Amino acid sequence: EDAAKRAEGTRTLEQAIPSFRTPALQMLAYKTLGNTYYQLQDFAGAGRVWAEGSQKITDDPELANNAAFILTKHLKKPAEALPLAQRAVEISPDVPDFLATLGVTLIEAGKPAEGVTHLQRAYDIAGNSATRFTAGVHLVRGLKESGRAAAAKSLATALQAPVDANPNFFRPELVGE
């Protein structure tokens, strides 16, 4: 019954979005609906809604980043995700999560050296340990895939220390991996 009500609610909201007159209300609806689909693990639905919202509200970096994240991580469509990830970083160049999404998307698109640039910046400016750790894990992969194995190993070793010291804090499910 709860699943049926959620499905009906998401359909109703999705159908209503075009009738919302203010961009702020549309943006809120796209974000809420995408988050709902994401929580339900309907990644195709979340990606579709966030991408559609990003097409209509082109100055919101969160919609673009969320769509890029889903397209890259869950739907394995990095080529489709790349322009969205790039737009998010163009709008908000100092948001570590957006830089990390762009970096991972570039790695998945077969451009690990380009991805390293963005992941290094995300790692360097991360404001908290979990964000820094997540960016670092992706950076290790990018370094390795771009032929910089020694740098990858050095960073992986550095990342291991906080994991050993705080095993409950750095569990994969807590850092988004």
JSON list of C-alpha atoms in Angstrom, two decimals:
[
{"chain": "A", "resi": 1, "resn": "GLU", "atom": "CA", "xyz": [0.00, 0.00, 0.00]},
{"chain": "A", "resi": 2, "resn": "ASP", "atom": "CA", "xyz": [2.80, 2.45, 0.86]},
{"chain": "A", "resi": 3, "resn": "ALA", "atom": "CA", "xyz": [4.60, 1.62, -2.39]},
{"chain": "A", "resi": 4, "resn": "ALA", "atom": "CA", "xyz": [1.41, 2.19, -4.36]},
{"chain": "A", "resi": 5, "resn": "LYS", "atom": "CA", "xyz": [0.86, 5.55, -2.65]},
{"chain": "A", "resi": 6, "resn": "ARG", "atom": "CA", "xyz": [4.45, 6.60, -3.34]},
{"chain": "A", "resi": 7, "resn": "ALA", "atom": "CA", "xyz": [4.13, 5.61, -6.98]},
{"chain": "A", "resi": 8, "resn": "GLU", "atom": "CA", "xyz": [0.89, 7.56, -7.30]},
{"chain": "A", "resi": 9, "resn": "GLY", "atom": "CA", "xyz": [2.43, 10.57, -5.57]},
{"chain": "A", "resi": 10, "resn": "THR", "atom": "CA", "xyz": [5.51, 10.59, -7.78]},
{"chain": "A", "resi": 11, "resn": "ARG", "atom": "CA", "xyz": [3.37, 10.31, -10.94]},
{"chain": "A", "resi": 12, "resn": "THR", "atom": "CA", "xyz": [1.14, 13.14, -9.75]},
{"chain": "A", "resi": 13, "resn": "LEU", "atom": "CA", "xyz": [4.08, 15.42, -8.96]},
{"chain": "A", "resi": 14, "resn": "GLU", "atom": "CA", "xyz": [5.80, 14.60, -12.24]},
{"chain": "A", "resi": 15, "resn": "GLN", "atom": "CA", "xyz": [2.65, 15.42, -14.21]},
{"chain": "A", "resi": 16, "resn": "ALA", "atom": "CA", "xyz": [2.16, 18.66, -12.27]},
{"chain": "A", "resi": 17, "resn": "ILE", "atom": "CA", "xyz": [5.66, 20.12, -12.75]},
{"chain": "A", "resi": 18, "resn": "PRO", "atom": "CA", "xyz": [4.97, 21.72, -16.16]},
{"chain": "A", "resi": 19, "resn": "SER", "atom": "CA", "xyz": [2.04, 23.64, -14.65]},
{"chain": "A", "resi": 20, "resn": "PHE", "atom": "CA", "xyz": [4.19, 25.29, -11.97]},
{"chain": "A", "resi": 21, "resn": "ARG", "atom": "CA", "xyz": [4.63, 28.91, -12.99]},
{"chain": "A", "resi": 22, "resn": "THR", "atom": "CA", "xyz": [7.69, 29.90, -11.01]},
{"chain": "A", "resi": 23, "resn": "PRO", "atom": "CA", "xyz": [11.13, 28.48, -11.75]},
{"chain": "A", "resi": 24, "resn": "ALA", "atom": "CA", "xyz": [11.85, 28.19, -8.01]},
{"chain": "A", "resi": 25, "resn": "LEU", "atom": "CA", "xyz": [8.83, 25.92, -7.54]},
{"chain": "A", "resi": 26, "resn": "GLN", "atom": "CA", "xyz": [9.75, 23.87, -10.60]},
{"chain": "A", "resi": 27, "resn": "MET", "atom": "CA", "xyz": [13.31, 23.51, -9.33]},
{"chain": "A", "resi": 28, "resn": "LEU", "atom": "CA", "xyz": [12.09, 22.36, -5.92]},
{"chain": "A", "resi": 29, "resn": "ALA", "atom": "CA", "xyz": [9.75, 19.86, -7.56]},
{"chain": "A", "resi": 30, "resn": "TYR", "atom": "CA", "xyz": [12.48, 18.43, -9.81]},
{"chain": "A", "resi": 31, "resn": "LYS", "atom": "CA", "xyz": [14.85, 18.08, -6.85]},
{"chain": "A", "resi": 32, "resn": "THR", "atom": "CA", "xyz": [12.21, 16.53, -4.60]},
{"chain": "A", "resi": 33, "resn": "LEU", "atom": "CA", "xyz": [11.01, 14.11, -7.26]},
{"chain": "A", "resi": 34, "resn": "GLY", "atom": "CA", "xyz": [14.56, 13.11, -8.21]},
{"chain": "A", "resi": 35, "resn": "ASN", "atom": "CA", "xyz": [15.41, 12.55, -4.55]},
{"chain": "A", "resi": 36, "resn": "THR", "atom": "CA", "xyz": [12.29, 10.42, -4.14]},
{"chain": "A", "resi": 37, "resn": "TYR", "atom": "CA", "xyz": [13.20, 8.25, -7.12]},
{"chain": "A", "resi": 38, "resn": "TYR", "atom": "CA", "xyz": [16.77, 7.99, -5.82]},
{"chain": "A", "resi": 39, "resn": "GLN", "atom": "CA", "xyz": [15.62, 6.88, -2.36]},
{"chain": "A", "resi": 40, "resn": "LEU", "atom": "CA", "xyz": [13.41, 4.28, -4.03]},
{"chain": "A", "resi": 41, "resn": "GLN", "atom": "CA", "xyz": [16.50, 3.16, -5.98]},
{"chain": "A", "resi": 42, "resn": "ASP", "atom": "CA", "xyz": [14.76, 4.02, -9.24]},
{"chain": "A", "resi": 43, "resn": "PHE", "atom": "CA", "xyz": [17.97, 5.41, -10.70]},
{"chain": "A", "resi": 44, "resn": "ALA", "atom": "CA", "xyz": [16.60, 5.68, -14.22]},
{"chain": "A", "resi": 45, "resn": "GLY", "atom": "CA", "xyz": [13.69, 7.76, -12.88]},
{"chain": "A", "resi": 46, "resn": "ALA", "atom": "CA", "xyz": [15.99, 9.97, -10.79]},
{"chain": "A", "resi": 47, "resn": "GLY", "atom": "CA", "xyz": [18.38, 10.52, -13.69]},
{"chain": "A", "resi": 48, "resn": "ARG", "atom": "CA", "xyz": [15.55, 11.30, -16.10]},
{"chain": "A", "resi": 49, "resn": "VAL", "atom": "CA", "xyz": [13.91, 13.81, -13.75]},
{"chain": "A", "resi": 50, "resn": "TRP", "atom": "CA", "xyz": [17.15, 15.56, -12.77]},
{"chain": "A", "resi": 51, "resn": "ALA", "atom": "CA", "xyz": [18.31, 15.72, -16.42]},
{"chain": "A", "resi": 52, "resn": "GLU", "atom": "CA", "xyz": [14.95, 17.14, -17.49]},
{"chain": "A", "resi": 53, "resn": "GLY", "atom": "CA", "xyz": [15.09, 19.67, -14.66]},
{"chain": "A", "resi": 54, "resn": "SER", "atom": "CA", "xyz": [18.62, 20.60, -15.66]},
{"chain": "A", "resi": 55, "resn": "GLN", "atom": "CA", "xyz": [17.49, 21.23, -19.24]},
{"chain": "A", "resi": 56, "resn": "LYS", "atom": "CA", "xyz": [14.72, 23.54, -18.07]},
{"chain": "A", "resi": 57, "resn": "ILE", "atom": "CA", "xyz": [16.62, 25.24, -15.24]},
{"chain": "A", "resi": 58, "resn": "THR", "atom": "CA", "xyz": [20.05, 25.65, -16.77]},
{"chain": "A", "resi": 59, "resn": "ASP", "atom": "CA", "xyz": [21.58, 27.77, -14.01]},
{"chain": "A", "resi": 60, "resn": "ASP", "atom": "CA", "xyz": [21.17, 25.24, -11.19]},
{"chain": "A", "resi": 61, "resn": "PRO", "atom": "CA", "xyz": [24.37, 23.25, -10.67]},
{"chain": "A", "resi": 62, "resn": "GLU", "atom": "CA", "xyz": [22.81, 20.72, -8.28]},
{"chain": "A", "resi": 63, "resn": "LEU", "atom": "CA", "xyz": [20.33, 19.41, -10.84]},
{"chain": "A", "resi": 64, "resn": "ALA", "atom": "CA", "xyz": [23.10, 19.09, -13.43]},
{"chain": "A", "resi": 65, "resn": "ASN", "atom": "CA", "xyz": [25.47, 17.39, -10.98]},
{"chain": "A", "resi": 66, "resn": "ASN", "atom": "CA", "xyz": [22.83, 14.98, -9.66]},
{"chain": "A", "resi": 67, "resn": "ALA", "atom": "CA", "xyz": [21.88, 13.95, -13.19]},
{"chain": "A", "resi": 68, "resn": "ALA", "atom": "CA", "xyz": [25.55, 13.49, -14.11]},
{"chain": "A", "resi": 69, "resn": "PHE", "atom": "CA", "xyz": [26.18, 11.42, -10.97]},
{"chain": "A", "resi": 70, "resn": "ILE", "atom": "CA", "xyz": [23.28, 9.06, -11.71]},
{"chain": "A", "resi": 71, "resn": "LEU", "atom": "CA", "xyz": [24.14, 8.78, -15.39]},
{"chain": "A", "resi": 72, "resn": "THR", "atom": "CA", "xyz": [27.77, 7.96, -14.58]},
{"chain": "A", "resi": 73, "resn": "LYS", "atom": "CA", "xyz": [27.54, 5.79, -11.48]},
{"chain": "A", "resi": 74, "resn": "HIS", "atom": "CA", "xyz": [24.24, 3.97, -11.82]},
{"chain": "A", "resi": 75, "resn": "LEU", "atom": "CA", "xyz": [23.33, 4.06, -15.51]},
{"chain": "A", "resi": 76, "resn": "LYS", "atom": "CA", "xyz": [26.87, 3.77, -16.94]},
{"chain": "A", "resi": 77, "resn": "LYS", "atom": "CA", "xyz": [26.35, 6.60, -19.45]},
{"chain": "A", "resi": 78, "resn": "PRO", "atom": "CA", "xyz": [29.37, 8.86, -18.94]},
{"chain": "A", "resi": 79, "resn": "ALA", "atom": "CA", "xyz": [29.19, 10.41, -22.42]},
{"chain": "A", "resi": 80, "resn": "GLU", "atom": "CA", "xyz": [25.66, 11.61, -21.67]},
{"chain": "A", "resi": 81, "resn": "ALA", "atom": "CA", "xyz": [26.71, 12.74, -18.18]},
{"chain": "A", "resi": 82, "resn": "LEU", "atom": "CA", "xyz": [29.81, 14.70, -19.19]},
{"chain": "A", "resi": 83, "resn": "PRO", "atom": "CA", "xyz": [28.14, 17.94, -20.40]},
{"chain": "A", "resi": 84, "resn": "LEU", "atom": "CA", "xyz": [26.00, 18.01, -17.25]},
{"chain": "A", "resi": 85, "resn": "ALA", "atom": "CA", "xyz": [29.00, 17.51, -14.96]},
{"chain": "A", "resi": 86, "resn": "GLN", "atom": "CA", "xyz": [30.92, 20.19, -16.85]},
{"chain": "A", "resi": 87, "resn": "ARG", "atom": "CA", "xyz": [28.02, 22.64, -16.53]},
{"chain": "A", "resi": 88, "resn": "ALA", "atom": "CA", "xyz": [27.76, 22.05, -12.77]},
{"chain": "A", "resi": 89, "resn": "VAL", "atom": "CA", "xyz": [31.46, 22.88, -12.37]},
{"chain": "A", "resi": 90, "resn": "GLU", "atom": "CA", "xyz": [31.21, 25.89, -14.70]},
{"chain": "A", "resi": 91, "resn": "ILE", "atom": "CA", "xyz": [28.42, 27.31, -12.53]},
{"chain": "A", "resi": 92, "resn": "SER", "atom": "CA", "xyz": [30.01, 26.36, -9.17]},
{"chain": "A", "resi": 93, "resn": "PRO", "atom": "CA", "xyz": [33.72, 25.71, -9.65]},
{"chain": "A", "resi": 94, "resn": "ASP", "atom": "CA", "xyz": [34.52, 25.47, -5.94]},
{"chain": "A", "resi": 95, "resn": "VAL", "atom": "CA", "xyz": [32.14, 22.68, -4.88]},
{"chain": "A", "resi": 96, "resn": "PRO", "atom": "CA", "xyz": [34.17, 19.53, -4.19]},
{"chain": "A", "resi": 97, "resn": "ASP", "atom": "CA", "xyz": [31.26, 17.16, -4.88]},
{"chain": "A", "resi": 98, "resn": "PHE", "atom": "CA", "xyz": [30.71, 18.70, -8.32]},
{"chain": "A", "resi": 99, "resn": "LEU", "atom": "CA", "xyz": [34.43, 18.50, -9.10]},
{"chain": "A", "resi": 100, "resn": "ALA", "atom": "CA", "xyz": [34.47, 14.85, -7.99]},
{"chain": "A", "resi": 101, "resn": "THR", "atom": "CA", "xyz": [31.49, 14.00, -10.19]},
{"chain": "A", "resi": 102, "resn": "LEU", "atom": "CA", "xyz": [33.22, 15.61, -13.17]},
{"chain": "A", "resi": 103, "resn": "GLY", "atom": "CA", "xyz": [36.46, 13.79, -12.38]},
{"chain": "A", "resi": 104, "resn": "VAL", "atom": "CA", "xyz": [34.80, 10.38, -12.11]},
{"chain": "A", "resi": 105, "resn": "THR", "atom": "CA", "xyz": [32.74, 11.04, -15.24]},
{"chain": "A", "resi": 106, "resn": "LEU", "atom": "CA", "xyz": [35.93, 11.84, -17.17]},
{"chain": "A", "resi": 107, "resn": "ILE", "atom": "CA", "xyz": [37.56, 8.64, -15.89]},
{"chain": "A", "resi": 108, "resn": "GLU", "atom": "CA", "xyz": [34.52, 6.60, -16.94]},
{"chain": "A", "resi": 109, "resn": "ALA", "atom": "CA", "xyz": [34.60, 8.36, -20.34]},
{"chain": "A", "resi": 110, "resn": "GLY", "atom": "CA", "xyz": [38.17, 7.13, -20.85]},
{"chain": "A", "resi": 111, "resn": "LYS", "atom": "CA", "xyz": [39.89, 10.42, -19.96]},
{"chain": "A", "resi": 112, "resn": "PRO", "atom": "CA", "xyz": [41.55, 9.65, -16.61]},
{"chain": "A", "resi": 113, "resn": "ALA", "atom": "CA", "xyz": [44.28, 12.32, -16.89]},
{"chain": "A", "resi": 114, "resn": "GLU", "atom": "CA", "xyz": [41.61, 15.01, -17.27]},
{"chain": "A", "resi": 115, "resn": "GLY", "atom": "CA", "xyz": [39.66, 13.48, -14.41]},
{"chain": "A", "resi": 116, "resn": "VAL", "atom": "CA", "xyz": [42.70, 13.65, -12.12]},
{"chain": "A", "resi": 117, "resn": "THR", "atom": "CA", "xyz": [42.83, 17.45, -12.47]},
{"chain": "A", "resi": 118, "resn": "HIS", "atom": "CA", "xyz": [39.29, 17.84, -11.12]},
{"chain": "A", "resi": 119, "resn": "LEU", "atom": "CA", "xyz": [39.63, 15.14, -8.49]},
{"chain": "A", "resi": 120, "resn": "GLN", "atom": "CA", "xyz": [42.85, 16.68, -7.20]},
{"chain": "A", "resi": 121, "resn": "ARG", "atom": "CA", "xyz": [41.09, 20.03, -6.82]},
{"chain": "A", "resi": 122, "resn": "ALA", "atom": "CA", "xyz": [38.13, 18.36, -5.07]},
{"chain": "A", "resi": 123, "resn": "TYR", "atom": "CA", "xyz": [40.56, 16.60, -2.73]},
{"chain": "A", "resi": 124, "resn": "ASP", "atom": "CA", "xyz": [42.48, 19.80, -2.03]},
{"chain": "A", "resi": 125, "resn": "ILE", "atom": "CA", "xyz": [39.46, 21.98, -1.23]},
{"chain": "A", "resi": 126, "resn": "ALA", "atom": "CA", "xyz": [37.24, 19.43, 0.51]},
{"chain": "A", "resi": 127, "resn": "GLY", "atom": "CA", "xyz": [35.81, 20.93, 3.66]},
{"chain": "A", "resi": 128, "resn": "ASN", "atom": "CA", "xyz": [35.30, 17.72, 5.60]},
{"chain": "A", "resi": 129, "resn": "SER", "atom": "CA", "xyz": [37.01, 14.38, 6.03]},
{"chain": "A", "resi": 130, "resn": "ALA", "atom": "CA", "xyz": [34.35, 12.28, 4.32]},
{"chain": "A", "resi": 131, "resn": "THR", "atom": "CA", "xyz": [34.34, 14.45, 1.17]},
{"chain": "A", "resi": 132, "resn": "ARG", "atom": "CA", "xyz": [38.14, 14.52, 1.12]},
{"chain": "A", "resi": 133, "resn": "PHE", "atom": "CA", "xyz": [38.31, 10.77, 1.58]},
{"chain": "A", "resi": 134, "resn": "THR", "atom": "CA", "xyz": [35.79, 10.08, -1.20]},
{"chain": "A", "resi": 135, "resn": "ALA", "atom": "CA", "xyz": [37.58, 12.43, -3.60]},
{"chain": "A", "resi": 136, "resn": "GLY", "atom": "CA", "xyz": [40.85, 10.77, -2.60]},
{"chain": "A", "resi": 137, "resn": "VAL", "atom": "CA", "xyz": [39.58, 7.28, -3.37]},
{"chain": "A", "resi": 138, "resn": "HIS", "atom": "CA", "xyz": [38.50, 8.41, -6.84]},
{"chain": "A", "resi": 139, "resn": "LEU", "atom": "CA", "xyz": [41.78, 10.27, -7.27]},
{"chain": "A", "resi": 140, "resn": "VAL", "atom": "CA", "xyz": [43.72, 7.07, -6.55]},
{"chain": "A", "resi": 141, "resn": "ARG", "atom": "CA", "xyz": [41.80, 5.36, -9.35]},
{"chain": "A", "resi": 142, "resn": "GLY", "atom": "CA", "xyz": [42.39, 8.27, -11.74]},
{"chain": "A", "resi": 143, "resn": "LEU", "atom": "CA", "xyz": [46.09, 8.38, -10.98]},
{"chain": "A", "resi": 144, "resn": "LYS", "atom": "CA", "xyz": [46.39, 4.64, -11.50]},
{"chain": "A", "resi": 145, "resn": "GLU", "atom": "CA", "xyz": [44.44, 4.69, -14.77]},
{"chain": "A", "resi": 146, "resn": "SER", "atom": "CA", "xyz": [46.46, 7.64, -16.08]},
{"chain": "A", "resi": 147, "resn": "GLY", "atom": "CA", "xyz": [49.72, 5.74, -15.56]},
{"chain": "A", "resi": 148, "resn": "ARG", "atom": "CA", "xyz": [50.78, 7.36, -12.31]},
{"chain": "A", "resi": 149, "resn": "ALA", "atom": "CA", "xyz": [50.95, 4.22, -10.19]},
{"chain": "A", "resi": 150, "resn": "ALA", "atom": "CA", "xyz": [53.50, 5.56, -7.68]},
{"chain": "A", "resi": 151, "resn": "ALA", "atom": "CA", "xyz": [51.36, 8.64, -6.94]},
{"chain": "A", "resi": 152, "resn": "ALA", "atom": "CA", "xyz": [48.28, 6.43, -6.66]},
{"chain": "A", "resi": 153, "resn": "LYS", "atom": "CA", "xyz": [50.03, 4.11, -4.19]},
{"chain": "A", "resi": 154, "resn": "SER", "atom": "CA", "xyz": [51.31, 7.03, -2.11]},
{"chain": "A", "resi": 155, "resn": "LEU", "atom": "CA", "xyz": [47.84, 8.57, -1.85]},
{"chain": "A", "resi": 156, "resn": "ALA", "atom": "CA", "xyz": [46.22, 5.20, -1.09]},
{"chain": "A", "resi": 157, "resn": "THR", "atom": "CA", "xyz": [48.69, 4.74, 1.77]},
{"chain": "A", "resi": 158, "resn": "ALA", "atom": "CA", "xyz": [47.90, 8.23, 3.08]},
{"chain": "A", "resi": 159, "resn": "LEU", "atom": "CA", "xyz": [44.16, 7.51, 2.89]},
{"chain": "A", "resi": 160, "resn": "GLN", "atom": "CA", "xyz": [44.53, 4.30, 4.86]},
{"chain": "A", "resi": 161, "resn": "ALA", "atom": "CA", "xyz": [45.63, 6.05, 8.08]},
{"chain": "A", "resi": 162, "resn": "PRO", "atom": "CA", "xyz": [42.31, 7.81, 8.80]},
{"chain": "A", "resi": 163, "resn": "VAL", "atom": "CA", "xyz": [40.44, 4.61, 7.90]},
{"chain": "A", "resi": 164, "resn": "ASP", "atom": "CA", "xyz": [42.47, 2.64, 10.43]},
{"chain": "A", "resi": 165, "resn": "ALA", "atom": "CA", "xyz": [41.98, 5.33, 13.06]},
{"chain": "A", "resi": 166, "resn": "ASN", "atom": "CA", "xyz": [38.22, 5.75, 12.43]},
{"chain": "A", "resi": 167, "resn": "PRO", "atom": "CA", "xyz": [36.80, 2.53, 10.96]},
{"chain": "A", "resi": 168, "resn": "ASN", "atom": "CA", "xyz": [33.21, 3.40, 11.82]},
{"chain": "A", "resi": 169, "resn": "PHE", "atom": "CA", "xyz": [33.41, 6.85, 10.26]},
{"chain": "A", "resi": 170, "resn": "PHE", "atom": "CA", "xyz": [34.90, 5.70, 6.98]},
{"chain": "A", "resi": 171, "resn": "ARG", "atom": "CA", "xyz": [32.62, 2.77, 6.24]},
{"chain": "A", "resi": 172, "resn": "PRO", "atom": "CA", "xyz": [31.83, 2.82, 2.50]},
{"chain": "A", "resi": 173, "resn": "GLU", "atom": "CA", "xyz": [28.13, 3.47, 3.02]},
{"chain": "A", "resi": 174, "resn": "LEU", "atom": "CA", "xyz": [28.96, 6.60, 5.02]},
{"chain": "A", "resi": 175, "resn": "VAL", "atom": "CA", "xyz": [31.19, 8.17, 2.39]},
{"chain": "A", "resi": 176, "resn": "GLY", "atom": "CA", "xyz": [28.98, 7.45, -0.59]},
{"chain": "A", "resi": 177, "resn": "GLU", "atom": "CA", "xyz": [30.85, 4.53, -2.10]}
]
